[in-house]
Amino acid sequence: MKKINVYLIFGAVAFIGLIIFVLFSFGVIKITPSAKTVFSRINVGEKIFFPQLSQDGSSLYYFGNQGVKLKKFNISTKKTEILYPDDILYTYDVIWSPDKNKLILKNSQPYTNTSTQLLDLKTKKITDLDKNIQSVIWSNNSQNIYYQFQDQEKNLNYLASAKFDGSSEQKIIDLDLPDYSFTWLDNFQKLGFWRPPTDVSGVKLKYLDIQMKTVSDIFNDDRLNKVISSPNGQYFVYGRFYQNDNIFRLSYAKFDGTNNKDLNYQTSVEKTAWSPDNSFFVLAVKEKETENDKFYKIDIKNGKVTNLSYSNEKNQDMIAAENLMLSSDNKTLYFTSNDLLYSLQLP
């Protein structure tokens, strides 16, 4: 009788092991390896707002002194220079050109002619753009802008392109709803766009073929929250709405919506950063309100998820990461928490 029980136990263990092997083999269960990283705070000397890495990753552009002065911080030498001499007031959004020489400024300054301005760092001049320009995205060569033009008095609402200073406007297509957002896809050949979702529903993701001037659906169901594309636009990470649970979780897909992979992370798209070589993205997740954010690296080709573990000082403030940015060599993640700058060295 004892021998029979032993055989049954061994048989059960072997059967369970076989099931686990099959699940791992077919990707139903995915291993999440952990990699120890080097975590540190970078002392800029003040709180920073609207940070942006330079193209070579050696410097950080930011608004300092409570968002008034535009500055450049050299990460190696720890030296700071002021890029624009005057205070820039009431800024609530900054859209940098790819070459980092120009900025579109969105401001809430009272009694102003427009809420949209261009700052050219080469000429050190701020130029007012048309007051009817809403959401803006730069062209790849930093010479043009694409935007939603909405004039309610004249009943105008369309997507347009123009030179970076707003001149030579060309209407592309009519739009039927306010407040669209844009992202580049497929090596800047397609312009993805969507309207803002609500807290209890998603929206459709569409794209405009720049050459053909045709509009197509990427997702024909209302799943979308927001999108952040990879630098070449071949992939994008997005918030996916789950109707049954009434929540958003992260997913990613190719530019045409294929190869979609759902992730089990309930975090905002803004807490992600793409690698410059388009091979992976890093995300920050607040899994418990009483704990630091956790960081994960997601490899696009194989779907491998790596937990980027780190430890901070005992008296360190809780980490709630924002403004995630990856260096040009894919080795360093920069981010802010409580408007202070930190770095995380990737393995």
XYZ file of C-alpha atoms in Angstrom:
347
model
C 0.000 0.000 0.000
C 2.873 2.361 0.854
C 4.529 1.596 -2.465
C 1.317 2.507 -4.281
C 1.134 5.845 -2.440
C 4.757 6.595 -3.342
C 4.059 5.845 -6.995
C 0.967 8.055 -6.886
C 2.923 10.933 -5.361
C 5.726 10.632 -7.904
C 3.171 10.403 -10.699
C 1.338 13.502 -9.507
C 4.566 15.500 -9.220
C 5.643 14.414 -12.697
C 2.235 15.354 -14.130
C 2.317 18.807 -12.515
C 5.866 19.317 -13.787
C 4.738 18.392 -17.302
C 1.900 20.936 -17.154
C 4.249 23.698 -15.987
C 6.724 22.804 -18.756
C 3.992 23.032 -21.387
C 2.752 26.379 -20.034
C 6.249 27.849 -20.111
C 6.905 26.423 -23.571
C 3.803 28.000 -25.090
C 4.260 31.309 -23.341
C 1.222 31.061 -21.081
C 3.506 31.647 -18.092
C 6.358 34.097 -18.615
C 9.421 34.315 -16.450
C 10.168 37.792 -15.159
C 13.895 37.826 -14.356
C 15.269 40.429 -11.980
C 18.323 42.534 -12.767
C 20.084 44.656 -10.152
C 20.661 48.247 -11.271
C 22.545 51.293 -10.015
C 20.184 53.988 -8.744
C 21.197 57.552 -7.883
C 19.919 61.085 -7.527
C 21.484 63.769 -9.742
C 21.786 67.094 -7.973
C 20.755 69.765 -10.461
C 20.479 72.381 -7.730
C 16.754 72.995 -8.103
C 13.507 71.332 -9.022
C 13.056 70.762 -12.749
C 10.031 70.887 -15.037
C 9.407 69.761 -18.638
C 12.777 67.919 -18.883
C 14.105 66.771 -22.256
C 17.336 64.906 -23.066
C 19.615 66.291 -25.758
C 20.058 64.173 -28.877
C 23.419 62.810 -27.717
C 22.199 62.284 -24.158
C 24.915 64.457 -22.621
C 22.661 67.282 -21.431
C 19.216 67.873 -20.033
C 17.007 70.775 -21.073
C 14.507 71.889 -18.470
C 12.535 74.739 -16.969
C 13.891 75.749 -13.579
C 13.063 78.212 -10.829
C 9.483 76.938 -10.662
C 9.164 76.643 -14.437
C 10.258 80.177 -15.343
C 13.798 79.947 -16.809
C 14.757 77.608 -19.661
C 18.106 75.974 -18.860
C 20.564 73.314 -20.022
C 22.267 70.996 -17.526
C 25.437 69.105 -18.507
C 25.117 65.668 -16.896
C 28.890 65.042 -16.808
C 30.207 68.425 -15.656
C 27.102 69.285 -13.574
C 27.209 72.810 -15.040
C 24.060 74.754 -15.923
C 23.531 77.459 -18.529
C 20.504 79.643 -19.229
C 19.238 79.172 -22.797
C 16.756 82.033 -22.896
C 17.334 85.230 -20.922
C 13.757 86.159 -20.017
C 11.249 84.447 -17.765
C 8.742 82.216 -19.566
C 5.528 82.469 -17.591
C 2.320 80.413 -17.351
C 3.660 77.441 -19.361
C 1.588 74.261 -19.073
C 2.974 72.211 -21.988
C 6.197 72.102 -24.033
C 6.595 70.315 -27.403
C 10.258 70.016 -28.395
C 11.405 69.733 -32.013
C 13.440 66.570 -32.746
C 16.649 68.602 -33.205
C 16.015 70.326 -29.817
C 16.498 73.778 -31.368
C 12.863 74.867 -31.183
C 9.937 74.568 -28.791
C 6.203 74.980 -29.088
C 5.008 76.568 -25.840
C 1.464 76.237 -24.559
C 0.609 78.862 -21.961
C -2.309 80.029 -19.871
C -1.193 83.643 -19.643
C -4.198 85.957 -19.140
C -5.045 88.649 -21.693
C -2.700 87.177 -24.281
C -3.325 87.051 -28.034
C -2.630 83.326 -28.261
C -1.907 80.328 -26.060
C 0.531 78.837 -28.622
C 4.016 80.241 -29.201
C 7.262 79.246 -30.903
C 10.612 79.634 -29.133
C 13.589 79.455 -31.518
C 16.783 78.838 -29.525
C 18.990 79.893 -32.440
C 17.432 83.336 -32.765
C 16.418 83.603 -29.074
C 12.995 84.836 -30.160
C 9.451 83.919 -29.165
C 6.836 84.160 -31.926
C 3.070 84.054 -31.475
C 1.341 81.359 -33.524
C -2.301 81.397 -34.569
C -4.635 81.331 -31.577
C -6.721 78.593 -33.225
C -3.869 76.054 -33.243
C -4.649 73.252 -30.807
C -2.646 69.986 -30.547
C 0.754 70.158 -32.301
C 3.312 67.574 -33.455
C 6.674 68.207 -35.159
C 7.837 66.749 -38.467
C 10.889 64.500 -38.385
C 13.164 67.192 -39.879
C 12.039 69.848 -37.359
C 11.090 72.201 -40.196
C 7.314 71.740 -40.147
C 4.489 71.280 -37.699
C 1.200 69.388 -37.979
C -1.721 70.531 -35.873
C -5.443 70.722 -35.325
C -6.855 74.091 -36.372
C -10.159 74.914 -34.715
C -11.966 78.222 -35.154
C -15.360 77.925 -33.490
C -16.571 81.317 -34.689
C -16.005 80.379 -38.344
C -16.962 76.715 -37.803
C -13.530 75.486 -38.939
C -11.964 72.274 -37.648
C -9.223 70.551 -39.653
C -5.782 68.979 -39.636
C -3.131 71.176 -41.234
C 0.610 71.399 -41.829
C 2.782 74.515 -41.913
C 6.349 75.686 -41.568
C 7.614 75.741 -37.989
C 6.764 79.444 -37.674
C 3.147 78.826 -38.725
C 3.527 80.179 -42.257
C 2.538 78.432 -45.511
C -0.363 76.529 -43.934
C -1.888 73.671 -45.910
C -5.173 72.052 -44.960
C -5.056 68.238 -45.051
C -8.405 66.817 -43.864
C -11.464 67.984 -41.970
C -11.894 66.872 -38.360
C -15.258 66.373 -36.694
C -14.393 66.458 -32.977
C -12.368 68.758 -30.685
C -9.112 67.981 -28.884
C -7.364 65.327 -30.979
C -3.935 63.948 -30.084
C -1.280 62.854 -32.604
C 1.658 60.449 -32.922
C 3.937 59.439 -35.797
C 3.825 55.865 -37.132
C 5.601 53.800 -39.788
C 8.756 55.913 -40.166
C 6.784 59.172 -40.281
C 4.665 57.966 -43.196
C 1.471 57.804 -41.153
C 0.042 60.176 -38.589
C -1.907 58.402 -35.861
C -4.666 60.384 -34.190
C -7.385 59.894 -31.588
C -9.781 61.928 -29.501
C -9.476 62.022 -25.698
C -11.042 59.000 -23.975
C -13.190 59.195 -20.867
C -12.564 57.544 -17.519
C -15.106 54.842 -18.332
C -14.434 54.116 -22.016
C -11.782 54.023 -24.694
C -11.722 55.414 -28.228
C -10.655 54.299 -31.699
C -7.138 54.786 -33.046
C -6.911 55.987 -36.654
C -4.105 57.005 -38.966
C -3.687 59.391 -41.873
C -1.510 58.233 -44.761
C 0.513 61.380 -45.446
C 1.105 60.593 -49.127
C -2.347 59.255 -50.034
C -4.312 61.603 -47.720
C -6.504 58.655 -46.712
C -7.749 57.767 -43.217
C -7.959 54.193 -41.880
C -8.688 52.509 -38.563
C -5.881 50.842 -36.626
C -8.267 49.638 -33.921
C -11.918 49.476 -34.919
C -13.036 48.928 -31.331
C -13.037 51.502 -28.537
C -9.997 50.182 -26.690
C -7.594 53.127 -26.717
C -6.552 55.450 -23.930
C -3.300 57.118 -25.060
C -0.331 56.252 -27.290
C 3.449 56.675 -27.203
C 5.242 55.530 -30.373
C 8.750 54.168 -30.704
C 11.211 56.641 -32.295
C 10.796 55.104 -35.752
C 7.054 54.594 -35.323
C 7.175 50.860 -36.028
C 5.642 50.047 -32.640
C 3.592 51.868 -30.072
C 2.671 51.305 -26.451
C -0.846 52.257 -25.414
C -3.365 52.108 -22.625
C -5.996 49.465 -23.355
C -9.473 49.772 -21.878
C -10.942 46.613 -20.342
C -14.684 47.130 -20.313
C -15.547 44.298 -17.928
C -13.138 45.594 -15.263
C -13.507 49.278 -16.195
C -9.720 49.791 -16.064
C -6.808 50.544 -18.402
C -3.736 48.321 -18.706
C -0.697 48.707 -20.932
C -0.377 46.929 -24.271
C 1.870 47.334 -27.291
C 1.542 46.598 -31.001
C 3.011 47.243 -34.445
C 2.055 50.487 -36.147
C -0.813 48.795 -38.023
C -2.277 47.199 -34.875
C -0.918 43.701 -35.530
C 1.335 41.700 -33.186
C -0.617 43.101 -30.260
C 0.624 42.002 -26.833
C -1.235 42.780 -23.613
C 0.642 43.448 -20.384
C -0.683 43.029 -16.881
C 0.456 46.463 -15.698
C -2.060 49.045 -14.618
C -0.107 52.257 -15.126
C -0.325 55.327 -17.356
C 1.294 55.579 -20.778
C 3.125 58.697 -19.580
C 5.180 56.468 -17.250
C 6.950 54.754 -20.154
C 10.015 55.526 -22.299
C 11.163 53.989 -25.598
C 14.776 53.101 -26.270
C 16.377 55.176 -29.067
C 17.061 51.982 -31.061
C 13.368 50.970 -30.866
C 14.172 47.560 -29.344
C 12.539 47.959 -25.916
C 10.668 50.276 -23.612
C 10.813 50.825 -19.866
C 7.775 51.428 -17.691
C 7.238 52.485 -14.091
C 4.451 50.967 -12.012
C 3.086 51.940 -8.611
C 2.039 48.465 -7.475
C 1.400 49.586 -3.888
C 0.690 53.147 -2.761
C 3.054 52.742 0.183
C 6.001 51.545 -1.938
C 8.378 52.963 -4.525
C 7.598 52.600 -8.209
C 8.878 49.415 -9.786
C 10.587 49.534 -13.190
C 10.263 46.923 -15.939
C 12.040 46.559 -19.260
C 9.968 45.080 -22.105
C 11.855 43.647 -25.106
C 9.821 43.969 -28.286
C 11.118 41.008 -30.295
C 10.847 38.251 -27.690
C 8.412 39.792 -25.195
C 10.885 39.283 -22.339
C 10.031 41.252 -19.193
C 12.886 42.197 -16.862
C 12.337 43.594 -13.394
C 14.865 46.411 -12.902
C 15.338 46.119 -9.150
C 17.003 48.920 -7.217
C 17.462 50.156 -3.674
C 17.486 53.715 -2.381
C 18.540 55.366 0.847
C 16.430 54.917 3.966
C 15.624 58.613 4.252
C 14.946 58.948 0.547
C 11.535 60.270 -0.501
C 9.192 57.749 -2.066
C 9.852 57.297 -5.790
C 6.939 58.140 -8.086
C 8.556 58.337 -11.513
C 7.596 60.860 -14.188
C 9.200 62.119 -17.409
C 11.008 58.859 -18.200
C 13.869 59.318 -20.716
C 16.393 56.795 -22.064
C 19.928 57.784 -23.053
C 21.146 57.431 -26.645
C 23.236 54.346 -25.736
C 20.214 52.590 -24.124
C 22.119 52.238 -20.839
C 20.668 54.936 -18.584
C 17.120 55.762 -17.613
C 16.561 59.313 -16.388
C 13.368 60.377 -14.680
C 11.978 62.837 -12.175
C 10.235 62.178 -8.878
C 8.834 65.076 -6.889
C 10.478 67.254 -9.608
C 13.970 66.001 -8.684
C 16.229 64.218 -11.188
C 17.273 60.541 -10.831
C 19.099 57.974 -12.940
C 18.878 54.203 -13.201
C 21.703 52.304 -14.927
C 20.275 49.473 -17.029
C 22.110 46.114 -17.031
